[in-house]
Amino acid sequence: MNRNQKLFGWLGSILLLLIIPIKVVRVTNLSEFVEFIIGIAPSILGPAGLLFLLQSGTGKFSKLSLNQITALVAVISFALEFAQLLPRSGILANVKYTFDWYDVCATVLSVCIGYCIAYTINKKTSRIMKINSH
């Protein structure tokens, strides 16, 4: 596992784990702005975290280009957002899902920011590797 893969692994894990305390904070009474930020935070953290985790892997996803991984993350993220609109039965009927368009916009923002960060890290590393090979 190279340095970038480790970095992406840590970034992805941290972003995805940050969703847990945010979900817990959602049930408390907060100001409207903080409540809004907390409400969209999983949609901001999740896609970027997934993108970084897929970049960190050494399996079949490691063979995909950054553009392909970004497209895969976008499809998964949007599917999860819109799946909240589906009717739920059984035990899932008691789980509170909150679909709104702010989450969809936050998902777009997250995928774009995640792509830019991964692109920058990969480009910087390839430049360093070129310098070291001379």
mmCIF file of N, CA and C in Angstrom:
data_model
loop_
_atom_site.group_PDB
_atom_site.id
_atom_site.type_symbol
_atom_site.label_atom_id
_atom_site.label_comp_id
_atom_site.label_asym_id
_atom_site.label_seq_id
_atom_site.Cartn_x
_atom_site.Cartn_y
_atom_site.Cartn_z
ATOM 1 N N MET A 1 0.860 -1.174 0.000
ATOM 2 C CA MET A 1 0.000 0.000 0.000
ATOM 3 C C MET A 1 0.907 1.238 0.000
ATOM 4 N N ASN A 2 0.699 2.124 -0.979
ATOM 5 C CA ASN A 2 1.545 3.303 -1.050
ATOM 6 C C ASN A 2 1.025 4.428 -0.143
ATOM 7 N N ARG A 3 1.771 5.489 -0.102
ATOM 8 C CA ARG A 3 1.458 6.604 0.796
ATOM 9 C C ARG A 3 0.093 7.234 0.501
ATOM 10 N N ASN A 4 -0.213 7.404 -0.791
ATOM 11 C CA ASN A 4 -1.514 7.984 -1.153
ATOM 12 C C ASN A 4 -2.659 7.095 -0.704
ATOM 13 N N GLN A 5 -2.513 5.786 -0.891
ATOM 14 C CA GLN A 5 -3.573 4.876 -0.490
ATOM 15 C C GLN A 5 -3.821 4.957 1.014
ATOM 16 N N LYS A 6 -2.759 5.049 1.787
ATOM 17 C CA LYS A 6 -2.913 5.194 3.242
ATOM 18 C C LYS A 6 -3.610 6.511 3.583
ATOM 19 N N LEU A 7 -3.195 7.587 2.915
ATOM 20 C CA LEU A 7 -3.801 8.895 3.153
ATOM 21 C C LEU A 7 -5.285 8.873 2.804
ATOM 22 N N PHE A 8 -5.627 8.316 1.640
ATOM 23 C CA PHE A 8 -7.027 8.222 1.245
ATOM 24 C C PHE A 8 -7.812 7.342 2.209
ATOM 25 N N GLY A 9 -7.192 6.274 2.681
ATOM 26 C CA GLY A 9 -7.856 5.398 3.655
ATOM 27 C C GLY A 9 -8.195 6.132 4.935
ATOM 28 N N TRP A 10 -7.243 6.899 5.448
ATOM 29 C CA TRP A 10 -7.491 7.672 6.668
ATOM 30 C C TRP A 10 -8.542 8.751 6.438
ATOM 31 N N LEU A 11 -8.411 9.489 5.335
ATOM 32 C CA LEU A 11 -9.392 10.541 5.038
ATOM 33 C C LEU A 11 -10.800 9.967 4.911
ATOM 34 N N GLY A 12 -10.926 8.889 4.172
ATOM 35 C CA GLY A 12 -12.229 8.270 3.983
ATOM 36 C C GLY A 12 -12.813 7.760 5.281
ATOM 37 N N SER A 13 -11.996 7.095 6.081
ATOM 38 C CA SER A 13 -12.474 6.560 7.361
ATOM 39 C C SER A 13 -12.919 7.668 8.299
ATOM 40 N N ILE A 14 -12.143 8.733 8.382
ATOM 41 C CA ILE A 14 -12.488 9.850 9.265
ATOM 42 C C ILE A 14 -13.803 10.493 8.834
ATOM 43 N N LEU A 15 -13.940 10.765 7.544
ATOM 44 C CA LEU A 15 -15.169 11.408 7.063
ATOM 45 C C LEU A 15 -16.392 10.538 7.318
ATOM 46 N N LEU A 16 -16.273 9.244 7.052
ATOM 47 C CA LEU A 16 -17.417 8.366 7.266
ATOM 48 C C LEU A 16 -17.737 8.203 8.753
ATOM 49 N N LEU A 17 -16.715 8.148 9.603
ATOM 50 C CA LEU A 17 -16.962 8.027 11.047
ATOM 51 C C LEU A 17 -17.539 9.306 11.640
ATOM 52 N N LEU A 18 -17.252 10.456 11.037
ATOM 53 C CA LEU A 18 -17.819 11.717 11.522
ATOM 54 C C LEU A 18 -19.335 11.773 11.354
ATOM 55 N N ILE A 19 -19.871 10.924 10.499
ATOM 56 C CA ILE A 19 -21.319 10.888 10.303
ATOM 57 C C ILE A 19 -22.020 10.436 11.584
ATOM 58 N N ILE A 20 -21.398 9.546 12.346
ATOM 59 C CA ILE A 20 -22.035 8.991 13.551
ATOM 60 C C ILE A 20 -22.363 10.075 14.576
ATOM 61 N N PRO A 21 -21.391 10.895 15.024
ATOM 62 C CA PRO A 21 -21.773 11.920 16.007
ATOM 63 C C PRO A 21 -22.749 12.948 15.446
ATOM 64 N N ILE A 22 -22.675 13.195 14.149
ATOM 65 C CA ILE A 22 -23.607 14.149 13.549
ATOM 66 C C ILE A 22 -25.023 13.605 13.594
ATOM 67 N N LYS A 23 -25.174 12.314 13.328
ATOM 68 C CA LYS A 23 -26.501 11.701 13.420
ATOM 69 C C LYS A 23 -27.029 11.790 14.858
ATOM 70 N N VAL A 24 -26.145 11.633 15.852
ATOM 71 C CA VAL A 24 -26.548 11.730 17.261
ATOM 72 C C VAL A 24 -26.955 13.158 17.602
ATOM 73 N N VAL A 25 -26.219 14.142 17.107
ATOM 74 C CA VAL A 25 -26.519 15.545 17.390
ATOM 75 C C VAL A 25 -27.846 15.958 16.761
ATOM 76 N N ARG A 26 -28.248 15.286 15.697
ATOM 77 C CA ARG A 26 -29.509 15.622 15.023
ATOM 78 C C ARG A 26 -30.713 15.570 15.955
ATOM 79 N N VAL A 27 -30.678 14.714 16.960
ATOM 80 C CA VAL A 27 -31.842 14.549 17.830
ATOM 81 C C VAL A 27 -31.915 15.607 18.928
ATOM 82 N N THR A 28 -30.912 16.460 19.049
ATOM 83 C CA THR A 28 -30.934 17.523 20.051
ATOM 84 C C THR A 28 -31.517 18.800 19.458
ATOM 85 N N ASN A 29 -31.928 19.717 20.304
ATOM 86 C CA ASN A 29 -32.459 21.009 19.839
ATOM 87 C C ASN A 29 -31.308 21.971 19.583
ATOM 88 N N LEU A 30 -31.206 22.442 18.362
ATOM 89 C CA LEU A 30 -30.136 23.357 17.977
ATOM 90 C C LEU A 30 -30.735 24.540 17.228
ATOM 91 N N SER A 31 -29.920 25.555 17.020
ATOM 92 C CA SER A 31 -30.394 26.685 16.222
ATOM 93 C C SER A 31 -30.660 26.214 14.795
ATOM 94 N N GLU A 32 -31.429 26.973 14.047
ATOM 95 C CA GLU A 32 -31.808 26.555 12.699
ATOM 96 C C GLU A 32 -30.609 26.396 11.772
ATOM 97 N N PHE A 33 -29.625 27.301 11.862
ATOM 98 C CA PHE A 33 -28.462 27.200 10.986
ATOM 99 C C PHE A 33 -27.636 25.969 11.318
ATOM 100 N N VAL A 34 -27.380 25.751 12.599
ATOM 101 C CA VAL A 34 -26.619 24.579 13.016
ATOM 102 C C VAL A 34 -27.390 23.313 12.649
ATOM 103 N N GLU A 35 -28.689 23.360 12.825
ATOM 104 C CA GLU A 35 -29.528 22.222 12.467
ATOM 105 C C GLU A 35 -29.439 21.936 10.964
ATOM 106 N N PHE A 36 -29.420 22.985 10.155
ATOM 107 C CA PHE A 36 -29.280 22.824 8.710
ATOM 108 C C PHE A 36 -27.941 22.179 8.370
ATOM 109 N N ILE A 37 -26.858 22.686 8.959
ATOM 110 C CA ILE A 37 -25.520 22.156 8.693
ATOM 111 C C ILE A 37 -25.437 20.693 9.127
ATOM 112 N N ILE A 38 -25.952 20.400 10.308
ATOM 113 C CA ILE A 38 -25.953 19.024 10.796
ATOM 114 C C ILE A 38 -26.812 18.147 9.884
ATOM 115 N N GLY A 39 -27.889 18.693 9.375
ATOM 116 C CA GLY A 39 -28.781 17.940 8.505
ATOM 117 C C GLY A 39 -28.133 17.512 7.199
ATOM 118 N N ILE A 40 -27.295 18.365 6.626
ATOM 119 C CA ILE A 40 -26.673 18.023 5.347
ATOM 120 C C ILE A 40 -25.278 17.419 5.513
ATOM 121 N N ALA A 41 -24.740 17.429 6.728
ATOM 122 C CA ALA A 41 -23.375 16.942 6.953
ATOM 123 C C ALA A 41 -23.149 15.509 6.464
ATOM 124 N N PRO A 42 -24.054 14.563 6.732
ATOM 125 C CA PRO A 42 -23.799 13.212 6.203
ATOM 126 C C PRO A 42 -23.720 13.182 4.676
ATOM 127 N N SER A 43 -24.470 14.036 4.024
ATOM 128 C CA SER A 43 -24.429 14.093 2.562
ATOM 129 C C SER A 43 -23.151 14.763 2.067
ATOM 130 N N ILE A 44 -22.506 15.530 2.917
ATOM 131 C CA ILE A 44 -21.224 16.132 2.557
ATOM 132 C C ILE A 44 -20.081 15.169 2.869
ATOM 133 N N LEU A 45 -20.135 14.535 4.030
ATOM 134 C CA LEU A 45 -19.046 13.667 4.460
ATOM 135 C C LEU A 45 -19.044 12.308 3.758
ATOM 136 N N GLY A 46 -20.212 11.749 3.554
ATOM 137 C CA GLY A 46 -20.306 10.392 3.023
ATOM 138 C C GLY A 46 -19.704 10.179 1.647
ATOM 139 N N PRO A 47 -20.127 10.928 0.637
ATOM 140 C CA PRO A 47 -19.580 10.695 -0.701
ATOM 141 C C PRO A 47 -18.065 10.917 -0.785
ATOM 142 N N ALA A 48 -17.571 11.979 -0.173
ATOM 143 C CA ALA A 48 -16.126 12.224 -0.199
ATOM 144 C C ALA A 48 -15.390 11.112 0.544
ATOM 145 N N GLY A 49 -15.954 10.693 1.675
ATOM 146 C CA GLY A 49 -15.331 9.601 2.429
ATOM 147 C C GLY A 49 -15.277 8.320 1.614
ATOM 148 N N LEU A 50 -16.362 7.999 0.933
ATOM 149 C CA LEU A 50 -16.391 6.799 0.093
ATOM 150 C C LEU A 50 -15.386 6.921 -1.044
ATOM 151 N N LEU A 51 -15.297 8.080 -1.663
ATOM 152 C CA LEU A 51 -14.345 8.289 -2.746
ATOM 153 C C LEU A 51 -12.918 8.047 -2.256
ATOM 154 N N PHE A 52 -12.585 8.590 -1.092
ATOM 155 C CA PHE A 52 -11.237 8.407 -0.555
ATOM 156 C C PHE A 52 -10.971 6.949 -0.192
ATOM 157 N N LEU A 53 -11.976 6.267 0.372
ATOM 158 C CA LEU A 53 -11.787 4.855 0.709
ATOM 159 C C LEU A 53 -11.576 4.012 -0.552
ATOM 160 N N LEU A 54 -12.329 4.294 -1.595
ATOM 161 C CA LEU A 54 -12.130 3.546 -2.836
ATOM 162 C C LEU A 54 -10.761 3.845 -3.446
ATOM 163 N N GLN A 55 -10.281 5.055 -3.298
ATOM 164 C CA GLN A 55 -8.943 5.414 -3.783
ATOM 165 C C GLN A 55 -7.856 4.717 -2.974
ATOM 166 N N SER A 56 -8.153 4.395 -1.732
ATOM 167 C CA SER A 56 -7.140 3.800 -0.859
ATOM 168 C C SER A 56 -7.000 2.306 -1.065
ATOM 169 N N GLY A 57 -7.943 1.692 -1.737
ATOM 170 C CA GLY A 57 -7.963 0.242 -1.852
ATOM 171 C C GLY A 57 -6.857 -0.330 -2.716
ATOM 172 N N THR A 58 -6.658 -1.632 -2.549
ATOM 173 C CA THR A 58 -5.682 -2.348 -3.364
ATOM 174 C C THR A 58 -6.361 -3.431 -4.198
ATOM 175 N N GLY A 59 -7.674 -3.524 -4.117
ATOM 176 C CA GLY A 59 -8.429 -4.544 -4.847
ATOM 177 C C GLY A 59 -8.786 -4.091 -6.248
ATOM 178 N N LYS A 60 -9.936 -4.589 -6.722
ATOM 179 C CA LYS A 60 -10.324 -4.304 -8.098
ATOM 180 C C LYS A 60 -10.646 -2.830 -8.329
ATOM 181 N N PHE A 61 -11.053 -2.102 -7.289
ATOM 182 C CA PHE A 61 -11.338 -0.677 -7.467
ATOM 183 C C PHE A 61 -10.062 0.137 -7.660
ATOM 184 N N SER A 62 -8.918 -0.390 -7.218
ATOM 185 C CA SER A 62 -7.664 0.341 -7.370
ATOM 186 C C SER A 62 -7.254 0.438 -8.841
ATOM 187 N N LYS A 63 -7.831 -0.405 -9.677
ATOM 188 C CA LYS A 63 -7.512 -0.363 -11.106
ATOM 189 C C LYS A 63 -8.335 0.683 -11.856
ATOM 190 N N LEU A 64 -9.365 1.225 -11.197
ATOM 191 C CA LEU A 64 -10.205 2.232 -11.828
ATOM 192 C C LEU A 64 -9.521 3.591 -11.800
ATOM 193 N N SER A 65 -9.817 4.406 -12.791
ATOM 194 C CA SER A 65 -9.282 5.769 -12.808
ATOM 195 C C SER A 65 -10.062 6.622 -11.798
ATOM 196 N N LEU A 66 -9.529 7.778 -11.499
ATOM 197 C CA LEU A 66 -10.212 8.695 -10.584
ATOM 198 C C LEU A 66 -11.578 9.087 -11.138
ATOM 199 N N ASN A 67 -11.665 9.292 -12.443
ATOM 200 C CA ASN A 67 -12.956 9.639 -13.052
ATOM 201 C C ASN A 67 -13.970 8.508 -12.883
ATOM 202 N N GLN A 68 -13.526 7.269 -13.050
ATOM 203 C CA GLN A 68 -14.426 6.128 -12.897
ATOM 204 C C GLN A 68 -14.884 5.973 -11.452
ATOM 205 N N ILE A 69 -13.956 6.140 -10.515
ATOM 206 C CA ILE A 69 -14.311 6.042 -9.100
ATOM 207 C C ILE A 69 -15.278 7.154 -8.729
ATOM 208 N N THR A 70 -15.034 8.349 -9.230
ATOM 209 C CA THR A 70 -15.922 9.476 -8.949
ATOM 210 C C THR A 70 -17.317 9.208 -9.499
ATOM 211 N N ALA A 71 -17.404 8.663 -10.688
ATOM 212 C CA ALA A 71 -18.714 8.335 -11.274
ATOM 213 C C ALA A 71 -19.419 7.268 -10.437
ATOM 214 N N LEU A 72 -18.689 6.257 -9.997
ATOM 215 C CA LEU A 72 -19.263 5.201 -9.154
ATOM 216 C C LEU A 72 -19.781 5.777 -7.842
ATOM 217 N N VAL A 73 -18.996 6.629 -7.209
ATOM 218 C CA VAL A 73 -19.404 7.267 -5.954
ATOM 219 C C VAL A 73 -20.643 8.132 -6.174
ATOM 220 N N ALA A 74 -20.676 8.861 -7.274
ATOM 221 C CA ALA A 74 -21.851 9.703 -7.566
ATOM 222 C C ALA A 74 -23.103 8.845 -7.717
ATOM 223 N N VAL A 75 -23.004 7.752 -8.445
ATOM 224 C CA VAL A 75 -24.161 6.878 -8.645
ATOM 225 C C VAL A 75 -24.632 6.305 -7.314
ATOM 226 N N ILE A 76 -23.707 5.802 -6.504
ATOM 227 C CA ILE A 76 -24.063 5.233 -5.200
ATOM 228 C C ILE A 76 -24.685 6.297 -4.304
ATOM 229 N N SER A 77 -24.078 7.472 -4.261
ATOM 230 C CA SER A 77 -24.550 8.544 -3.387
ATOM 231 C C SER A 77 -25.947 9.027 -3.774
ATOM 232 N N PHE A 78 -26.167 9.221 -5.066
ATOM 233 C CA PHE A 78 -27.493 9.661 -5.500
ATOM 234 C C PHE A 78 -28.534 8.570 -5.295
ATOM 235 N N ALA A 79 -28.134 7.326 -5.495
ATOM 236 C CA ALA A 79 -29.068 6.220 -5.251
ATOM 237 C C ALA A 79 -29.488 6.196 -3.780
ATOM 238 N N LEU A 80 -28.540 6.414 -2.879
ATOM 239 C CA LEU A 80 -28.869 6.442 -1.451
ATOM 240 C C LEU A 80 -29.761 7.630 -1.099
ATOM 241 N N GLU A 81 -29.516 8.766 -1.714
ATOM 242 C CA GLU A 81 -30.359 9.934 -1.439
ATOM 243 C C GLU A 81 -31.794 9.689 -1.915
ATOM 244 N N PHE A 82 -31.944 9.211 -3.145
ATOM 245 C CA PHE A 82 -33.280 9.039 -3.703
ATOM 246 C C PHE A 82 -33.983 7.791 -3.176
ATOM 247 N N ALA A 83 -33.225 6.838 -2.648
ATOM 248 C CA ALA A 83 -33.849 5.654 -2.037
ATOM 249 C C ALA A 83 -34.685 6.038 -0.818
ATOM 250 N N GLN A 84 -34.382 7.187 -0.241
ATOM 251 C CA GLN A 84 -35.150 7.652 0.919
ATOM 252 C C GLN A 84 -36.590 8.004 0.541
ATOM 253 N N LEU A 85 -36.864 8.157 -0.733
ATOM 254 C CA LEU A 85 -38.214 8.461 -1.195
ATOM 255 C C LEU A 85 -39.084 7.210 -1.322
ATOM 256 N N LEU A 86 -38.446 6.042 -1.314
ATOM 257 C CA LEU A 86 -39.196 4.800 -1.460
ATOM 258 C C LEU A 86 -39.985 4.500 -0.188
ATOM 259 N N PRO A 87 -41.170 3.935 -0.328
ATOM 260 C CA PRO A 87 -41.933 3.560 0.869
ATOM 261 C C PRO A 87 -41.211 2.437 1.620
ATOM 262 N N ARG A 88 -41.298 2.490 2.936
ATOM 263 C CA ARG A 88 -40.620 1.508 3.786
ATOM 264 C C ARG A 88 -41.662 0.709 4.557
ATOM 265 N N SER A 89 -41.344 -0.538 4.742
ATOM 266 C CA SER A 89 -42.246 -1.378 5.518
ATOM 267 C C SER A 89 -41.454 -2.072 6.621
ATOM 268 N N GLY A 90 -42.162 -2.721 7.506
ATOM 269 C CA GLY A 90 -41.520 -3.467 8.583
ATOM 270 C C GLY A 90 -40.779 -2.559 9.532
ATOM 271 N N ILE A 91 -39.623 -2.994 9.962
ATOM 272 C CA ILE A 91 -38.821 -2.240 10.933
ATOM 273 C C ILE A 91 -38.320 -0.922 10.343
ATOM 274 N N LEU A 92 -38.114 -0.870 9.035
ATOM 275 C CA LEU A 92 -37.634 0.366 8.401
ATOM 276 C C LEU A 92 -38.680 1.474 8.421
ATOM 277 N N ALA A 93 -39.942 1.130 8.621
ATOM 278 C CA ALA A 93 -41.005 2.137 8.674
ATOM 279 C C ALA A 93 -40.832 3.042 9.895
ATOM 280 N N ASN A 94 -40.145 2.553 10.928
ATOM 281 C CA ASN A 94 -39.926 3.336 12.148
ATOM 282 C C ASN A 94 -38.680 4.208 12.089
ATOM 283 N N VAL A 95 -37.851 4.018 11.067
ATOM 284 C CA VAL A 95 -36.613 4.785 10.951
ATOM 285 C C VAL A 95 -36.923 6.104 10.256
ATOM 286 N N LYS A 96 -36.397 7.187 10.823
ATOM 287 C CA LYS A 96 -36.656 8.513 10.262
ATOM 288 C C LYS A 96 -35.665 8.798 9.127
ATOM 289 N N TYR A 97 -36.188 8.964 7.936
ATOM 290 C CA TYR A 97 -35.388 9.357 6.786
ATOM 291 C C TYR A 97 -35.795 10.766 6.409
ATOM 292 N N THR A 98 -34.823 11.565 6.035
ATOM 293 C CA THR A 98 -35.135 12.952 5.688
ATOM 294 C C THR A 98 -34.564 13.275 4.310
ATOM 295 N N PHE A 99 -35.356 13.112 3.285
ATOM 296 C CA PHE A 99 -34.931 13.514 1.949
ATOM 297 C C PHE A 99 -35.250 14.982 1.756
ATOM 298 N N ASP A 100 -34.287 15.710 1.243
ATOM 299 C CA ASP A 100 -34.572 17.049 0.733
ATOM 300 C C ASP A 100 -33.516 17.400 -0.311
ATOM 301 N N TRP A 101 -33.812 18.423 -1.052
ATOM 302 C CA TRP A 101 -32.929 18.799 -2.157
ATOM 303 C C TRP A 101 -31.615 19.386 -1.669
ATOM 304 N N TYR A 102 -31.567 19.886 -0.441
ATOM 305 C CA TYR A 102 -30.295 20.362 0.106
ATOM 306 C C TYR A 102 -29.304 19.206 0.225
ATOM 307 N N ASP A 103 -29.814 18.029 0.604
ATOM 308 C CA ASP A 103 -28.947 16.854 0.679
ATOM 309 C C ASP A 103 -28.413 16.472 -0.691
ATOM 310 N N VAL A 104 -29.239 16.571 -1.703
ATOM 311 C CA VAL A 104 -28.799 16.257 -3.065
ATOM 312 C C VAL A 104 -27.717 17.255 -3.498
ATOM 313 N N CYS A 105 -27.921 18.530 -3.214
ATOM 314 C CA CYS A 105 -26.909 19.548 -3.538
ATOM 315 C C CYS A 105 -25.622 19.315 -2.749
ATOM 316 N N ALA A 106 -25.759 18.934 -1.482
ATOM 317 C CA ALA A 106 -24.581 18.642 -0.654
ATOM 318 C C ALA A 106 -23.828 17.437 -1.209
ATOM 319 N N THR A 107 -24.550 16.469 -1.748
ATOM 320 C CA THR A 107 -23.916 15.299 -2.349
ATOM 321 C C THR A 107 -23.107 15.708 -3.580
ATOM 322 N N VAL A 108 -23.675 16.564 -4.415
ATOM 323 C CA VAL A 108 -22.945 17.068 -5.592
ATOM 324 C C VAL A 108 -21.680 17.790 -5.136
ATOM 325 N N LEU A 109 -21.810 18.654 -4.148
ATOM 326 C CA LEU A 109 -20.664 19.396 -3.614
ATOM 327 C C LEU A 109 -19.601 18.443 -3.075
ATOM 328 N N SER A 110 -20.021 17.442 -2.337
ATOM 329 C CA SER A 110 -19.093 16.482 -1.753
ATOM 330 C C SER A 110 -18.326 15.702 -2.807
ATOM 331 N N VAL A 111 -19.028 15.232 -3.818
ATOM 332 C CA VAL A 111 -18.370 14.478 -4.889
ATOM 333 C C VAL A 111 -17.349 15.374 -5.603
ATOM 334 N N CYS A 112 -17.721 16.610 -5.873
ATOM 335 C CA CYS A 112 -16.811 17.547 -6.557
ATOM 336 C C CYS A 112 -15.583 17.867 -5.706
ATOM 337 N N ILE A 113 -15.801 18.160 -4.435
ATOM 338 C CA ILE A 113 -14.677 18.477 -3.550
ATOM 339 C C ILE A 113 -13.781 17.259 -3.366
ATOM 340 N N GLY A 114 -14.387 16.086 -3.179
ATOM 341 C CA GLY A 114 -13.605 14.860 -3.043
ATOM 342 C C GLY A 114 -12.752 14.601 -4.272
ATOM 343 N N TYR A 115 -13.343 14.799 -5.449
ATOM 344 C CA TYR A 115 -12.597 14.630 -6.696
ATOM 345 C C TYR A 115 -11.418 15.601 -6.755
ATOM 346 N N CYS A 116 -11.665 16.865 -6.443
ATOM 347 C CA CYS A 116 -10.592 17.879 -6.509
ATOM 348 C C CYS A 116 -9.455 17.560 -5.548
ATOM 349 N N ILE A 117 -9.794 17.131 -4.345
ATOM 350 C CA ILE A 117 -8.752 16.784 -3.369
ATOM 351 C C ILE A 117 -7.961 15.572 -3.846
ATOM 352 N N ALA A 118 -8.649 14.526 -4.297
ATOM 353 C CA ALA A 118 -7.958 13.325 -4.771
ATOM 354 C C ALA A 118 -7.100 13.633 -6.000
ATOM 355 N N TYR A 119 -7.617 14.445 -6.901
ATOM 356 C CA TYR A 119 -6.866 14.823 -8.091
ATOM 357 C C TYR A 119 -5.590 15.568 -7.705
ATOM 358 N N THR A 120 -5.724 16.502 -6.775
ATOM 359 C CA THR A 120 -4.572 17.290 -6.335
ATOM 360 C C THR A 120 -3.524 16.406 -5.667
ATOM 361 N N ILE A 121 -3.957 15.520 -4.800
ATOM 362 C CA ILE A 121 -3.017 14.626 -4.116
ATOM 363 C C ILE A 121 -2.325 13.713 -5.124
ATOM 364 N N ASN A 122 -3.092 13.132 -6.036
ATOM 365 C CA ASN A 122 -2.501 12.247 -7.039
ATOM 366 C C ASN A 122 -1.525 12.987 -7.946
ATOM 367 N N LYS A 123 -1.879 14.200 -8.341
ATOM 368 C CA LYS A 123 -1.015 14.989 -9.226
ATOM 369 C C LYS A 123 0.282 15.362 -8.509
ATOM 370 N N LYS A 124 0.161 15.767 -7.248
ATOM 371 C CA LYS A 124 1.341 16.150 -6.476
ATOM 372 C C LYS A 124 2.275 14.951 -6.291
ATOM 373 N N THR A 125 1.700 13.798 -6.031
ATOM 374 C CA THR A 125 2.501 12.597 -5.842
ATOM 375 C C THR A 125 3.189 12.181 -7.132
ATOM 376 N N SER A 126 2.488 12.277 -8.256
ATOM 377 C CA SER A 126 3.115 11.896 -9.527
ATOM 378 C C SER A 126 4.255 12.857 -9.874
ATOM 379 N N ARG A 127 4.090 14.126 -9.519
ATOM 380 C CA ARG A 127 5.163 15.094 -9.745
ATOM 381 C C ARG A 127 6.377 14.765 -8.886
ATOM 382 N N ILE A 128 6.159 14.398 -7.634
ATOM 383 C CA ILE A 128 7.249 14.042 -6.729
ATOM 384 C C ILE A 128 7.947 12.782 -7.224
ATOM 385 N N MET A 129 7.179 11.823 -7.717
ATOM 386 C CA MET A 129 7.765 10.584 -8.212
ATOM 387 C C MET A 129 8.623 10.841 -9.450
ATOM 388 N N LYS A 130 8.200 11.774 -10.324
ATOM 389 C CA LYS A 130 8.993 12.123 -11.490
ATOM 390 C C LYS A 130 10.310 12.753 -11.081
ATOM 391 N N ILE A 131 10.273 13.634 -10.079
ATOM 392 C CA ILE A 131 11.487 14.298 -9.595
ATOM 393 C C ILE A 131 12.420 13.268 -8.992
ATOM 394 N N ASN A 132 11.904 12.346 -8.214
ATOM 395 C CA ASN A 132 12.747 11.328 -7.563
ATOM 396 C C ASN A 132 13.317 10.324 -8.547
ATOM 397 N N SER A 133 12.672 10.118 -9.686
ATOM 398 C CA SER A 133 13.164 9.138 -10.658
ATOM 399 C C SER A 133 14.285 9.691 -11.519
ATOM 400 N N HIS A 134 14.493 11.009 -11.490
ATOM 401 C CA HIS A 134 15.561 11.607 -12.310
ATOM 402 C C HIS A 134 16.848 11.589 -11.584
#
